[in-house]
CSV table of C-alpha atoms in Angstrom, one decimal:
chain,number,residue,atom,x,y,z
O,3,MET,CA,-9.4,6.1,-54.9
O,4,THR,CA,-6.8,3.3,-55.6
O,5,LEU,CA,-6.6,0.5,-53.1
O,6,GLY,CA,-3.2,-0.4,-51.8
O,7,ASP,CA,-1.5,-3.7,-52.6
O,8,PRO,CA,-2.7,-6.3,-49.9
O,9,GLN,CA,0.8,-7.8,-49.8
O,10,THR,CA,2.4,-4.4,-49.2
O,11,ALA,CA,-0.1,-3.7,-46.4
O,12,ALA,CA,0.6,-7.0,-44.8
O,13,ARG,CA,4.4,-6.4,-45.1
O,14,ASP,CA,3.9,-2.9,-43.5
O,15,GLU,CA,2.0,-4.4,-40.6
O,16,ASN,CA,4.6,-7.1,-40.0
O,17,GLU,CA,7.3,-4.4,-39.8
O,18,THR,CA,5.3,-2.5,-37.1
O,19,LEU,CA,4.6,-5.6,-35.1
O,20,ALA,CA,7.0,-6.6,-32.3
O,21,LEU,CA,5.3,-9.9,-31.6
O,22,GLN,CA,3.0,-11.9,-33.9
O,23,VAL,CA,1.5,-15.2,-32.9
O,24,THR,CA,-0.7,-17.0,-35.5
O,25,GLY,CA,-2.8,-20.1,-35.1
O,26,LEU,CA,-0.8,-21.3,-32.1
O,27,THR,CA,-2.0,-24.8,-30.9
O,28,LYS,CA,-0.8,-27.0,-28.1
O,29,VAL,CA,-2.2,-30.4,-26.9
O,30,TYR,CA,-1.1,-32.2,-23.8
O,31,GLY,CA,-2.2,-35.9,-23.6
O,32,GLY,CA,-5.4,-35.3,-25.5
O,33,GLU,CA,-6.2,-32.1,-23.6
O,34,VAL,CA,-6.2,-28.9,-25.7
O,35,ALA,CA,-4.3,-26.3,-23.8
O,36,LEU,CA,-4.2,-23.8,-26.7
O,37,ALA,CA,-6.4,-23.8,-29.8
O,38,ASP,CA,-5.6,-21.7,-32.9
O,39,ALA,CA,-4.6,-18.6,-30.8
O,40,ASP,CA,-3.6,-15.3,-32.4
O,41,LEU,CA,-1.8,-12.4,-30.7
O,42,ARG,CA,-0.4,-9.2,-32.3
O,43,VAL,CA,1.6,-6.7,-30.3
O,44,GLY,CA,2.9,-3.5,-31.9
O,45,ARG,CA,6.1,-1.7,-31.1
O,46,GLY,CA,5.6,0.7,-28.2
O,47,GLU,CA,2.3,-0.9,-27.3
O,48,ILE,CA,1.1,-2.1,-23.9
O,49,HIS,CA,-1.0,-5.2,-24.5
O,50,GLY,CA,-2.9,-7.0,-21.8
O,51,LEU,CA,-3.0,-10.8,-22.1
O,52,LEU,CA,-5.9,-11.8,-19.9
O,53,GLY,CA,-7.8,-14.9,-18.8
O,54,ALA,CA,-8.7,-17.0,-15.8
O,55,ASN,CA,-6.3,-19.6,-14.5
O,56,GLY,CA,-6.2,-22.4,-17.0
O,57,ALA,CA,-7.2,-20.2,-19.9
O,58,GLY,CA,-4.0,-20.8,-21.8
O,59,LYS,CA,-1.9,-17.7,-21.0
O,60,SER,CA,1.0,-19.7,-19.5
O,61,THR,CA,1.0,-22.2,-22.4
O,62,LEU,CA,1.2,-19.3,-24.9
O,63,VAL,CA,4.0,-17.6,-23.0
O,64,LYS,CA,6.0,-20.9,-22.7
O,65,ILE,CA,5.8,-21.5,-26.4
O,66,VAL,CA,6.7,-17.9,-27.3
O,67,GLY,CA,9.6,-18.0,-24.8
O,68,GLY,CA,11.0,-21.3,-26.2
O,69,ALA,CA,10.2,-23.4,-23.1
O,70,GLU,CA,7.6,-25.6,-25.0
O,71,PRO,CA,7.3,-26.4,-28.7
O,72,GLN,CA,3.9,-25.7,-30.4
O,73,ASP,CA,1.9,-28.4,-32.2
O,74,ALA,CA,0.8,-25.9,-34.9
O,75,GLY,CA,1.1,-22.2,-35.6
O,76,THR,CA,3.9,-19.7,-35.9
O,77,VAL,CA,5.7,-17.2,-33.7
O,78,ARG,CA,7.3,-14.1,-35.3
O,79,LEU,CA,9.5,-11.7,-33.3
O,80,GLY,CA,10.4,-8.4,-35.1
O,81,GLY,CA,9.5,-9.9,-38.4
O,82,VAL,CA,11.6,-13.0,-37.9
O,83,THR,CA,9.7,-16.3,-38.0
O,84,LEU,CA,10.9,-18.8,-35.3
O,85,PRO,CA,11.2,-22.5,-35.9
O,86,PRO,CA,8.7,-24.7,-34.0
O,87,HIS,CA,11.4,-26.0,-31.6
O,88,HIS,CA,13.1,-22.6,-31.0
O,89,ARG,CA,15.2,-22.2,-27.8
O,90,PRO,CA,15.0,-19.5,-25.1
O,91,ALA,CA,18.4,-18.2,-26.3
O,92,ALA,CA,17.1,-17.6,-29.8
O,93,VAL,CA,14.2,-15.6,-28.3
O,94,ALA,CA,16.5,-13.5,-26.2
O,95,ALA,CA,18.8,-12.8,-29.2
O,96,LEU,CA,15.7,-11.4,-30.9
O,97,GLY,CA,15.0,-9.0,-28.0
O,98,LEU,CA,12.2,-10.8,-26.0
O,99,ALA,CA,12.4,-11.1,-22.3
O,100,ILE,CA,10.0,-12.7,-19.8
O,101,ILE,CA,9.8,-11.2,-16.3
O,102,HIS,CA,8.2,-13.9,-14.2
O,103,GLN,CA,6.3,-13.3,-11.0
O,104,ASP,CA,9.2,-14.5,-8.9
O,105,ARG,CA,11.6,-12.1,-10.8
O,106,ALA,CA,14.4,-14.8,-10.9
O,107,LEU,CA,16.8,-12.5,-9.0
O,108,SER,CA,19.6,-13.6,-6.7
O,109,PRO,CA,18.8,-11.9,-3.4
O,110,GLY,CA,22.3,-12.4,-1.9
O,111,LEU,CA,23.9,-10.4,-4.8
O,112,THR,CA,23.9,-6.7,-5.5
O,113,ILE,CA,21.8,-5.0,-8.1
O,114,ALA,CA,24.9,-4.6,-10.3
O,115,GLU,CA,25.9,-8.3,-9.9
O,116,ASN,CA,22.4,-9.5,-10.8
O,117,ILE,CA,22.5,-7.5,-14.0
O,118,ALA,CA,26.0,-8.8,-14.8
O,119,LEU,CA,24.8,-12.4,-14.4
O,120,VAL,CA,22.9,-12.2,-17.7
O,121,VAL,CA,24.9,-9.5,-19.6
O,122,GLY,CA,28.4,-10.6,-18.5
O,123,PHE,CA,30.9,-9.0,-16.1
O,124,PRO,CA,33.0,-6.4,-17.7
O,125,ARG,CA,36.7,-7.3,-17.2
O,126,ARG,CA,40.0,-5.4,-17.2
O,127,ARG,CA,43.2,-7.5,-17.2
O,128,ARG,CA,41.3,-10.6,-16.4
O,129,LEU,CA,39.7,-9.0,-13.3
O,130,ILE,CA,36.2,-7.8,-12.9
O,131,ASP,CA,36.1,-4.1,-13.7
O,132,ARG,CA,33.9,-2.8,-10.8
O,133,LYS,CA,33.7,0.7,-12.1
O,134,ALA,CA,32.5,-0.4,-15.5
O,135,LEU,CA,30.1,-2.8,-13.8
O,136,ARG,CA,28.6,0.0,-11.8
O,137,GLU,CA,28.3,2.2,-14.9
O,138,LEU,CA,26.6,-0.6,-16.8
O,139,ALA,CA,24.1,-1.1,-13.9
O,140,GLN,CA,23.4,2.6,-13.4
O,141,ALA,CA,22.6,3.0,-17.1
O,142,ALA,CA,20.1,0.1,-16.9
O,143,LEU,CA,18.5,1.5,-13.8
O,144,GLN,CA,18.1,4.9,-15.4
O,145,ARG,CA,15.9,3.4,-18.0
O,146,VAL,CA,13.4,2.3,-15.4
O,147,GLY,CA,13.6,5.5,-13.3
O,148,MET,CA,15.6,4.1,-10.4
O,149,ARG,CA,18.3,6.0,-8.6
O,150,THR,CA,19.2,3.3,-6.1
O,151,ASP,CA,22.8,2.5,-5.3
O,152,VAL,CA,23.7,-0.4,-7.6
O,153,ASP,CA,25.8,-1.9,-4.8
O,154,THR,CA,22.6,-2.5,-2.7
O,155,LEU,CA,21.7,-6.1,-2.1
O,156,VAL,CA,18.6,-7.2,-3.9
O,157,SER,CA,17.3,-8.7,-0.6
O,158,ASP,CA,17.3,-5.2,0.9
O,159,LEU,CA,15.0,-3.8,-1.9
O,160,PRO,CA,11.2,-3.5,-1.7
O,161,ILE,CA,9.3,-5.9,-4.0
O,162,ALA,CA,8.4,-3.1,-6.4
O,163,GLU,CA,12.1,-2.1,-6.8
O,164,GLN,CA,13.0,-5.8,-7.3
O,165,THR,CA,10.6,-5.9,-10.2
O,166,LEU,CA,12.2,-2.8,-11.7
O,167,VAL,CA,15.6,-4.4,-11.4
O,168,ALA,CA,14.4,-7.5,-13.2
O,169,ILE,CA,13.1,-5.2,-16.0
O,170,ALA,CA,16.3,-3.2,-16.1
O,171,ARG,CA,18.3,-6.4,-16.4
O,172,ALA,CA,16.2,-7.4,-19.4
O,173,LEU,CA,16.7,-4.0,-21.0
O,174,ALA,CA,20.5,-4.3,-20.4
O,175,GLN,CA,20.2,-7.4,-22.7
O,176,GLN,CA,18.8,-5.1,-25.4
O,177,ALA,CA,15.3,-6.5,-24.9
O,178,ASP,CA,12.6,-4.5,-26.7
O,179,ILE,CA,9.7,-6.9,-26.1
O,180,LEU,CA,8.8,-7.6,-22.4
O,181,ILE,CA,6.3,-10.1,-21.2
O,182,LEU,CA,5.4,-9.2,-17.6
O,183,ASP,CA,3.7,-11.9,-15.6
O,184,GLU,CA,1.6,-10.5,-12.8
O,185,PRO,CA,4.1,-7.6,-12.1
O,186,THR,CA,1.8,-6.0,-9.4
O,187,ALA,CA,0.6,-9.2,-7.7
O,188,ASN,CA,2.3,-8.4,-4.4
O,189,LEU,CA,2.2,-4.6,-4.6
O,190,GLY,CA,-0.1,-2.1,-3.0
O,191,ALA,CA,-2.0,0.5,-5.0
O,192,PHE,CA,0.7,3.2,-4.7
O,193,ASP,CA,3.6,0.9,-5.8
O,194,ALA,CA,1.5,-0.6,-8.6
O,195,GLN,CA,0.8,2.9,-9.9
O,196,ARG,CA,4.5,3.7,-9.9
O,197,LEU,CA,5.4,0.5,-11.7
O,198,TYR,CA,2.7,1.2,-14.4
O,199,GLU,CA,4.2,4.7,-14.9
O,200,ARG,CA,7.6,3.1,-15.6
O,201,ILE,CA,6.0,0.7,-18.0
O,202,ARG,CA,4.3,3.6,-19.9
O,203,ASP,CA,7.7,5.3,-20.0
O,204,LEU,CA,9.2,2.2,-21.7
O,205,ALA,CA,6.4,2.0,-24.1
O,206,ALA,CA,7.1,5.6,-25.1
O,207,GLN,CA,10.6,4.5,-25.9
O,208,GLY,CA,9.3,1.9,-28.3
O,209,VAL,CA,9.4,-1.1,-26.0
O,210,ALA,CA,6.5,-3.5,-26.5
O,211,CYS,CA,5.0,-4.7,-23.2
O,212,VAL,CA,2.7,-7.7,-22.8
O,213,LEU,CA,1.0,-7.5,-19.4
O,214,ILE,CA,-0.4,-10.6,-17.8
O,215,SER,CA,-2.6,-9.6,-14.9
O,216,HIS,CA,-5.7,-10.5,-12.9
O,217,ALA,CA,-6.2,-6.8,-12.0
O,218,LEU,CA,-8.7,-6.1,-14.8
O,219,ASP,CA,-9.4,-2.5,-13.9
O,220,GLU,CA,-5.7,-1.7,-13.8
O,221,CYS,CA,-5.3,-3.3,-17.3
O,222,LEU,CA,-8.0,-1.1,-18.7
O,223,THR,CA,-6.2,1.9,-17.3
O,224,VAL,CA,-2.7,1.1,-18.5
O,225,CYS,CA,-3.1,-1.1,-21.6
O,226,ASP,CA,-3.6,0.0,-25.2
O,227,ARG,CA,-5.2,-3.3,-26.3
O,228,VAL,CA,-6.3,-6.5,-24.5
O,229,THR,CA,-6.5,-10.1,-25.7
O,230,VAL,CA,-8.7,-12.4,-23.7
O,231,LEU,CA,-8.2,-16.2,-23.6
O,232,ARG,CA,-10.8,-18.6,-22.3
O,233,ASP,CA,-10.5,-22.4,-22.4
O,234,GLY,CA,-7.4,-22.2,-24.6
O,235,ALA,CA,-9.0,-20.0,-27.3
O,236,VAL,CA,-8.9,-16.2,-28.0
O,237,VAL,CA,-12.4,-14.9,-27.3
O,238,ALA,CA,-11.6,-11.2,-27.8
O,239,SER,CA,-8.9,-8.8,-28.9
O,240,ARG,CA,-9.7,-5.2,-28.9
O,241,PRO,CA,-8.7,-1.7,-27.8
O,242,ALA,CA,-8.9,-1.3,-24.0
O,243,ALA,CA,-10.5,2.2,-24.4
O,244,GLY,CA,-13.7,0.7,-25.6
O,245,LEU,CA,-14.3,-1.7,-22.7
O,246,THR,CA,-15.7,-1.3,-19.2
O,247,GLY,CA,-14.5,-3.4,-16.2
O,248,ARG,CA,-17.7,-5.4,-16.1
O,249,GLU,CA,-17.5,-6.1,-19.9
O,250,LEU,CA,-13.9,-7.3,-19.5
O,251,ALA,CA,-14.7,-9.5,-16.5
O,252,ALA,CA,-17.6,-11.1,-18.5
O,253,LEU,CA,-15.2,-11.9,-21.4
O,254,VAL,CA,-12.7,-13.5,-18.9
O,255,VAL,CA,-15.2,-15.7,-17.1
O,256,GLY,CA,-17.7,-16.3,-19.9
O,257,GLN,CA,-20.7,-14.7,-18.2
O,258,ASP,CA,-21.9,-11.5,-16.7
O,259,VAL,CA,-20.2,-10.8,-13.4
O,260,THR,CA,-22.0,-9.0,-10.7
O,261,THR,CA,-20.7,-8.4,-7.2
O,262,THR,CA,-23.2,-9.7,-4.7
O,263,GLU,CA,-23.3,-7.8,-1.4
O,264,ARG,CA,-25.1,-9.2,1.6
O,265,GLU,CA,-27.2,-6.8,3.5
O,266,ARG,CA,-25.3,-5.7,6.6
O,267,ARG,CA,-26.2,-7.5,9.7
O,268,GLU,CA,-27.3,-5.3,12.6
O,269,ILE,CA,-25.1,-6.0,15.7
O,270,PRO,CA,-26.9,-5.5,19.0
O,271,ALA,CA,-25.1,-2.8,21.1
O,272,SER,CA,-25.1,-5.2,24.1
O,273,ALA,CA,-23.4,-8.1,22.2
O,274,ILE,CA,-20.1,-9.2,23.7
O,275,PRO,CA,-17.4,-8.7,21.1
O,276,ARG,CA,-15.8,-11.8,19.6
O,277,LEU,CA,-12.5,-10.0,19.7
O,278,SER,CA,-11.7,-6.9,21.7
O,279,VAL,CA,-8.3,-5.2,21.3
O,280,ARG,CA,-7.2,-2.4,23.6
O,281,ASP,CA,-4.1,-0.3,23.2
O,282,ILE,CA,-2.0,-3.1,21.6
O,283,GLY,CA,1.5,-1.8,20.9
O,284,HIS,CA,4.4,-2.6,18.6
O,285,GLU,CA,7.5,-0.7,17.6
O,286,ARG,CA,5.9,-0.1,14.2
O,287,LEU,CA,2.4,0.7,15.5
O,288,VAL,CA,0.7,3.5,17.4
O,289,PRO,CA,-1.3,1.9,20.2
O,290,LEU,CA,-4.5,0.5,18.6
O,291,SER,CA,-7.9,-0.4,19.8
O,292,PHE,CA,-10.9,-2.0,18.0
O,293,ASP,CA,-13.7,-4.6,18.4
O,294,ILE,CA,-15.1,-7.3,16.1
O,295,ALA,CA,-18.6,-8.6,16.7
O,296,PRO,CA,-19.7,-12.2,16.1
O,297,GLY,CA,-20.5,-12.6,12.4
O,298,GLU,CA,-18.8,-9.4,11.4
O,299,ILE,CA,-16.0,-8.6,8.9
O,300,LEU,CA,-13.6,-5.9,9.9
O,301,GLY,CA,-11.4,-4.7,7.1
O,302,VAL,CA,-8.1,-3.2,8.0
O,303,THR,CA,-6.5,-1.6,5.0
O,304,GLY,CA,-3.8,0.8,3.9
O,305,LEU,CA,-0.7,1.0,1.7
O,306,PRO,CA,1.8,-1.9,2.0
O,307,ASP,CA,3.9,-0.1,4.6
O,308,SER,CA,0.9,1.1,6.6
O,309,GLY,CA,1.0,-1.6,9.3
O,310,HIS,CA,-2.3,-3.2,8.3
O,311,LEU,CA,-0.8,-6.7,7.9
O,312,LEU,CA,1.0,-6.3,11.3
O,313,VAL,CA,-2.3,-5.9,13.0
O,314,GLY,CA,-3.4,-9.4,11.9
O,315,GLU,CA,0.0,-10.9,12.8
O,316,ILE,CA,-0.2,-9.6,16.3
O,317,VAL,CA,-3.8,-10.9,16.8
O,318,CYS,CA,-2.5,-14.4,15.7
O,319,GLY,CA,0.7,-14.3,17.6
O,320,VAL,CA,2.9,-14.3,14.5
O,321,ALA,CA,4.2,-10.9,15.7
O,322,ALA,CA,4.6,-10.1,19.4
O,323,MET,CA,2.7,-7.2,20.9
O,324,ASP,CA,4.3,-4.6,23.2
O,325,GLY,CA,1.7,-3.9,25.8
O,326,GLY,CA,-2.1,-3.7,25.6
O,327,GLU,CA,-4.6,-6.5,26.0
O,328,MET,CA,-7.1,-8.6,24.1
O,329,THR,CA,-10.2,-10.6,24.9
O,330,LEU,CA,-11.8,-13.4,22.9
O,331,ASP,CA,-15.5,-13.9,23.7
O,332,GLY,CA,-15.0,-11.9,26.9
O,333,SER,CA,-12.1,-14.0,28.2
O,334,PRO,CA,-8.5,-12.7,28.3
O,335,TYR,CA,-6.6,-13.7,25.2
O,336,ARG,CA,-2.9,-13.5,24.6
O,337,PRO,CA,-1.8,-15.5,21.5
O,338,THR,CA,1.3,-17.4,21.0
O,339,GLU,CA,2.7,-18.5,17.7
O,340,ARG,CA,1.5,-22.0,16.8
O,341,PRO,CA,2.5,-24.4,14.0
O,342,LEU,CA,0.4,-23.7,10.9
O,343,TYR,CA,-1.1,-20.7,12.5
O,344,ARG,CA,-4.0,-22.5,14.2
O,345,SER,CA,-5.4,-22.6,17.6
O,346,ASP,CA,-8.8,-24.1,18.7
O,347,ARG,CA,-10.3,-20.6,18.4
O,348,VAL,CA,-8.3,-18.5,15.9
O,349,ALA,CA,-7.1,-19.3,12.4
O,350,TYR,CA,-4.7,-17.4,10.2
O,351,VAL,CA,-4.4,-17.4,6.4
O,352,PRO,CA,-1.0,-15.7,5.7
O,353,PRO,CA,-0.4,-13.5,2.6
O,354,ASP,CA,2.2,-15.9,1.0
O,355,ARG,CA,0.3,-19.1,0.5
O,356,VAL,CA,3.2,-21.0,-1.0
O,357,ARG,CA,5.9,-20.0,1.5
O,358,ASP,CA,3.9,-19.9,4.7
O,359,GLY,CA,0.5,-21.5,4.2
O,360,LEU,CA,0.8,-24.7,2.2
O,361,ALA,CA,3.1,-27.6,1.5
O,362,VAL,CA,3.0,-27.6,-2.3
O,363,ASP,CA,4.8,-30.9,-2.6
O,364,LEU,CA,2.0,-32.7,-0.8
O,365,THR,CA,-1.5,-33.5,-2.0
O,366,ALA,CA,-4.6,-31.5,-1.3
O,367,ARG,CA,-5.8,-34.1,1.2
O,368,GLU,CA,-2.4,-34.1,3.0
O,369,ASN,CA,-2.6,-30.3,3.2
O,370,LEU,CA,-6.1,-30.4,4.7
O,371,PHE,CA,-5.0,-32.9,7.3
O,372,LEU,CA,-1.5,-31.7,7.8
O,373,ASP,CA,-1.7,-31.3,11.6
O,374,GLY,CA,-2.9,-34.9,11.9
O,375,ARG,CA,-6.5,-33.9,12.7
O,376,THR,CA,-9.7,-34.0,10.7
O,377,PRO,CA,-11.1,-30.5,9.9
O,378,VAL,CA,-14.3,-31.2,11.8
O,379,SER,CA,-13.1,-33.1,14.9
O,380,ASN,CA,-10.0,-34.1,16.9
O,381,ALA,CA,-10.4,-37.8,15.9
O,382,ARG,CA,-7.8,-39.4,13.8
O,383,LEU,CA,-9.2,-40.9,10.6
O,384,SER,CA,-8.4,-43.7,8.1
O,385,ARG,CA,-7.0,-42.8,4.8
O,386,ARG,CA,-10.3,-43.6,3.1
O,387,GLU,CA,-12.3,-41.4,5.4
O,388,GLU,CA,-9.8,-38.6,5.0
O,389,ALA,CA,-10.2,-38.8,1.3
O,390,ARG,CA,-14.0,-38.8,1.6
O,391,GLN,CA,-14.0,-35.7,3.9
O,392,ALA,CA,-11.4,-34.0,1.8
O,393,THR,CA,-13.4,-34.4,-1.4
O,394,ALA,CA,-16.4,-32.9,0.3
O,395,VAL,CA,-14.4,-29.9,1.5
O,396,LEU,CA,-12.8,-29.4,-1.9
O,397,MET,CA,-16.2,-29.5,-3.7
O,398,GLU,CA,-17.8,-27.2,-1.2
O,399,SER,CA,-15.0,-24.7,-1.8
O,400,SER,CA,-15.2,-25.0,-5.7
O,401,VAL,CA,-11.6,-26.3,-5.9
O,402,ARG,CA,-10.9,-27.6,-9.4
O,403,PRO,CA,-10.2,-30.4,-9.7
O,404,ALA,CA,-11.8,-31.6,-6.5
O,405,ASP,CA,-9.3,-34.5,-6.4
O,406,PRO,CA,-7.9,-35.0,-2.9
O,407,GLU,CA,-4.9,-36.8,-4.3
O,408,ALA,CA,-3.9,-34.1,-6.7
O,409,PRO,CA,-0.4,-32.7,-5.9
O,410,LEU,CA,-0.9,-29.1,-4.8
O,411,SER,CA,1.9,-28.0,-7.1
O,412,THR,CA,-0.4,-28.9,-10.1
O,413,LEU,CA,-3.1,-26.5,-9.0
O,414,SER,CA,-3.5,-22.9,-10.1
O,415,GLY,CA,-2.8,-20.1,-7.6
O,416,GLY,CA,-6.5,-19.5,-7.2
O,417,ASN,CA,-7.2,-23.2,-6.4
O,418,MET,CA,-4.3,-23.3,-4.0
O,419,GLN,CA,-5.8,-20.4,-2.1
O,420,LYS,CA,-9.2,-22.1,-2.0
O,421,VAL,CA,-7.5,-25.2,-0.4
O,422,LEU,CA,-5.8,-23.0,2.2
O,423,LEU,CA,-9.0,-21.2,3.0
O,424,ALA,CA,-11.0,-24.4,3.1
O,425,LYS,CA,-8.4,-25.9,5.5
O,426,TRP,CA,-9.1,-23.3,8.1
O,427,LEU,CA,-12.8,-22.8,7.5
O,428,ALA,CA,-13.3,-26.5,8.1
O,429,THR,CA,-12.0,-26.1,11.6
O,430,ARG,CA,-14.9,-23.7,12.3
O,431,PRO,CA,-12.7,-21.0,14.1
O,432,ARG,CA,-14.3,-18.3,16.1
O,433,LEU,CA,-12.0,-15.8,14.5
O,434,LEU,CA,-10.5,-16.0,11.1
O,435,VAL,CA,-7.7,-13.6,10.1
O,436,LEU,CA,-7.3,-13.2,6.3
O,437,ALA,CA,-4.1,-11.5,5.1
O,438,GLU,CA,-4.2,-10.4,1.4
O,439,PRO,CA,-6.4,-13.3,0.6
O,440,THR,CA,-6.7,-12.9,-3.2
O,441,VAL,CA,-3.1,-11.8,-4.3
O,442,GLY,CA,-2.4,-13.2,-7.8
O,443,VAL,CA,-5.9,-14.8,-8.1
O,444,ASP,CA,-8.0,-14.5,-11.2
O,445,ILE,CA,-11.5,-13.0,-11.1
O,446,GLY,CA,-13.4,-16.3,-11.2
O,447,ALA,CA,-11.5,-17.8,-8.3
O,448,ARG,CA,-11.7,-14.4,-6.4
O,449,GLU,CA,-15.5,-14.6,-6.5
O,450,ASP,CA,-15.4,-18.2,-5.2
O,451,LEU,CA,-13.2,-17.1,-2.3
O,452,TYR,CA,-15.4,-14.1,-1.6
O,453,SER,CA,-18.4,-16.4,-1.5
O,454,ARG,CA,-16.8,-18.6,1.1
O,455,VAL,CA,-15.7,-15.6,3.2
O,456,ARG,CA,-19.3,-14.4,3.2
O,457,TRP,CA,-20.5,-17.9,4.1
O,458,ALA,CA,-18.2,-17.9,7.1
O,459,ARG,CA,-19.6,-14.6,8.3
O,460,ASP,CA,-23.2,-15.7,7.8
O,461,ASN,CA,-22.4,-18.8,9.9
O,462,GLY,CA,-21.2,-16.7,12.9
O,463,MET,CA,-17.5,-16.5,12.3
O,464,SER,CA,-15.8,-13.2,12.9
O,465,ILE,CA,-13.3,-12.2,10.3
O,466,LEU,CA,-10.3,-9.8,10.5
O,467,LEU,CA,-9.5,-8.9,6.8
O,468,THR,CA,-6.1,-7.2,6.3
O,469,SER,CA,-5.8,-6.2,2.7
O,470,SER,CA,-4.3,-3.4,0.6
O,471,ASP,CA,-6.8,-4.2,-2.2
O,472,LEU,CA,-9.3,-1.4,-1.6
O,473,GLU,CA,-12.0,-2.8,-3.9
O,474,GLU,CA,-11.7,-6.1,-2.0
O,475,THR,CA,-12.0,-4.3,1.3
O,476,LEU,CA,-15.1,-2.5,0.2
O,477,ALA,CA,-16.6,-5.7,-1.3
O,478,LEU,CA,-16.2,-7.8,1.9
O,479,SER,CA,-16.1,-5.6,5.0
O,480,ASP,CA,-18.9,-4.5,7.3
O,481,ARG,CA,-16.6,-1.9,8.9
O,482,ILE,CA,-13.3,-0.5,7.7
O,483,LEU,CA,-10.3,0.6,9.7
O,484,VAL,CA,-7.8,2.7,7.7
O,485,MET,CA,-4.1,2.6,8.6
O,486,ARG,CA,-1.4,5.0,7.6
O,487,TYR,CA,2.2,4.9,8.9
O,488,GLY,CA,1.3,2.5,11.6
O,489,GLU,CA,-1.6,4.5,12.9
O,490,ALA,CA,-5.4,3.9,12.6
O,491,ILE,CA,-6.5,7.2,11.2
O,492,ALA,CA,-10.2,6.5,10.5
O,493,GLU,CA,-12.9,4.0,11.0
O,494,TYR,CA,-16.1,3.8,8.9
O,495,ASP,CA,-19.1,1.6,8.2
O,496,ARG,CA,-18.8,0.2,4.7
O,497,GLU,CA,-21.8,2.1,3.5
O,498,GLU,CA,-20.2,5.4,4.4
O,499,LEU,CA,-17.3,5.1,1.9
O,500,THR,CA,-16.8,5.1,-1.9
O,501,LEU,CA,-13.6,3.8,-3.6
O,502,ASP,CA,-12.4,7.3,-4.3
O,503,GLN,CA,-12.9,8.2,-0.6
O,504,LEU,CA,-11.1,5.1,0.6
O,505,THR,CA,-8.2,5.8,-1.8
O,506,ALA,CA,-7.9,9.4,-0.5
O,507,LEU,CA,-7.8,8.1,3.1
O,508,THR,CA,-5.1,5.5,2.4
O,509,THR,CA,-2.9,7.8,0.4
O,510,GLY,CA,-3.4,11.0,2.4
O,511,THR,CA,-4.8,13.0,-0.5
O,512,ARG,CA,-7.6,15.5,-0.1
O,513,GLU,CA,-9.6,14.1,-3.0
O,514,GLY,CA,-12.8,12.0,-2.7
O,515,HIS,CA,-15.0,14.4,-0.5
O,516,LEU,CA,-14.5,12.4,2.7
O,517,PRO,CA,-17.5,12.0,4.9
């Protein structure tokens, strides 16, 4: 057998690669953010770019996208080598588009207008040709399987459809390489699955897709290959089909990952419930009743439109209830909305930490003491004592760095969430309501957060967990209440359910051999 010419083989590989990164290095002030990183993505391939926060993913994407110059290494798009100081416009001209987590859409404009903002408004006799604009937008939406009226305001679209509009807009620019940053971060299981189906369709059309996600199990399902970064270096690049979720998690965090589950605490039948809810109503809820015991986690779960988040909002007073009654430790309880979602007895961690939970322009210390009180008493403290207590709280919560004067905007999403959770745990509430507590959080930070939630339960706090993440619900809850279309359709002890069974309950399928 005659061996092929190595140069010819290399040329053939280059022609099949949509994106090729070789030896990429970036140093910030003596700190190595990216070290000799390689990435190869084929045409029509779905490639997972994975790693914990701070692993180097964002730096790599910034360099590829032209937002940052590299210190060493090369970037090739479709066989064209880019200069070290290439601009975003050059990248776009070569067919690469980055879909950021915020989607960068204008909510006050229509779908068609958002698409035209980047591809240009078609004109006829110096006026905008509305008919041609609609046809342009409709053609773009068809590629992502959307049939929505293109005159719909983006603000009226569900998050999943907003993501599809952002993808359609990129395709309208003739993009054939997409970098998708956490596209399912704010989606439930059903919408995430639909989005992945569209991504598979695009890959079948020859579009290369780089998927950045903390949802490792989802990546194993949808990706052809995965590349894992850790501490700025590539530690693995291999076919997804040969990996298990546990193996992939170990590559991401650098050690074997096991989910520790605390033995379920037996609650005496005579114990007074920490929270008792009877027939609370809302226009989007069927009257609902449940109890939470001291030192218990009740998980309320369902698809994004199931009403599970609304339950927590009513308990905290963020949403008003129409009828019904609640008691807290046996005494009548009717919440009212309070600044920063805090009372002396109930604390609320909202689902959007940046918009509703934190002041990202302030420091970690200022966020912990934002209401002017220490986390452990009502006394006002000196700046020095605030810093001392804040440092202790940050270290206890595994916030990295544990610097009380660090601007919150410089922290990763996972560390921001740790600060938010630490803020309310330090007040020692009787009831803690957690809404989607690990959205957009990497697996290492997720385990740190889970550890603190279990600590809170073990120290007698009651926790109402409202989450559409079914694995999270199973990992944390003692009991699980399943919501569908605003109604509680089932309640189980955690030990009675598998993931398949819980999925079947939330989606209304008959699979899973329900108990």
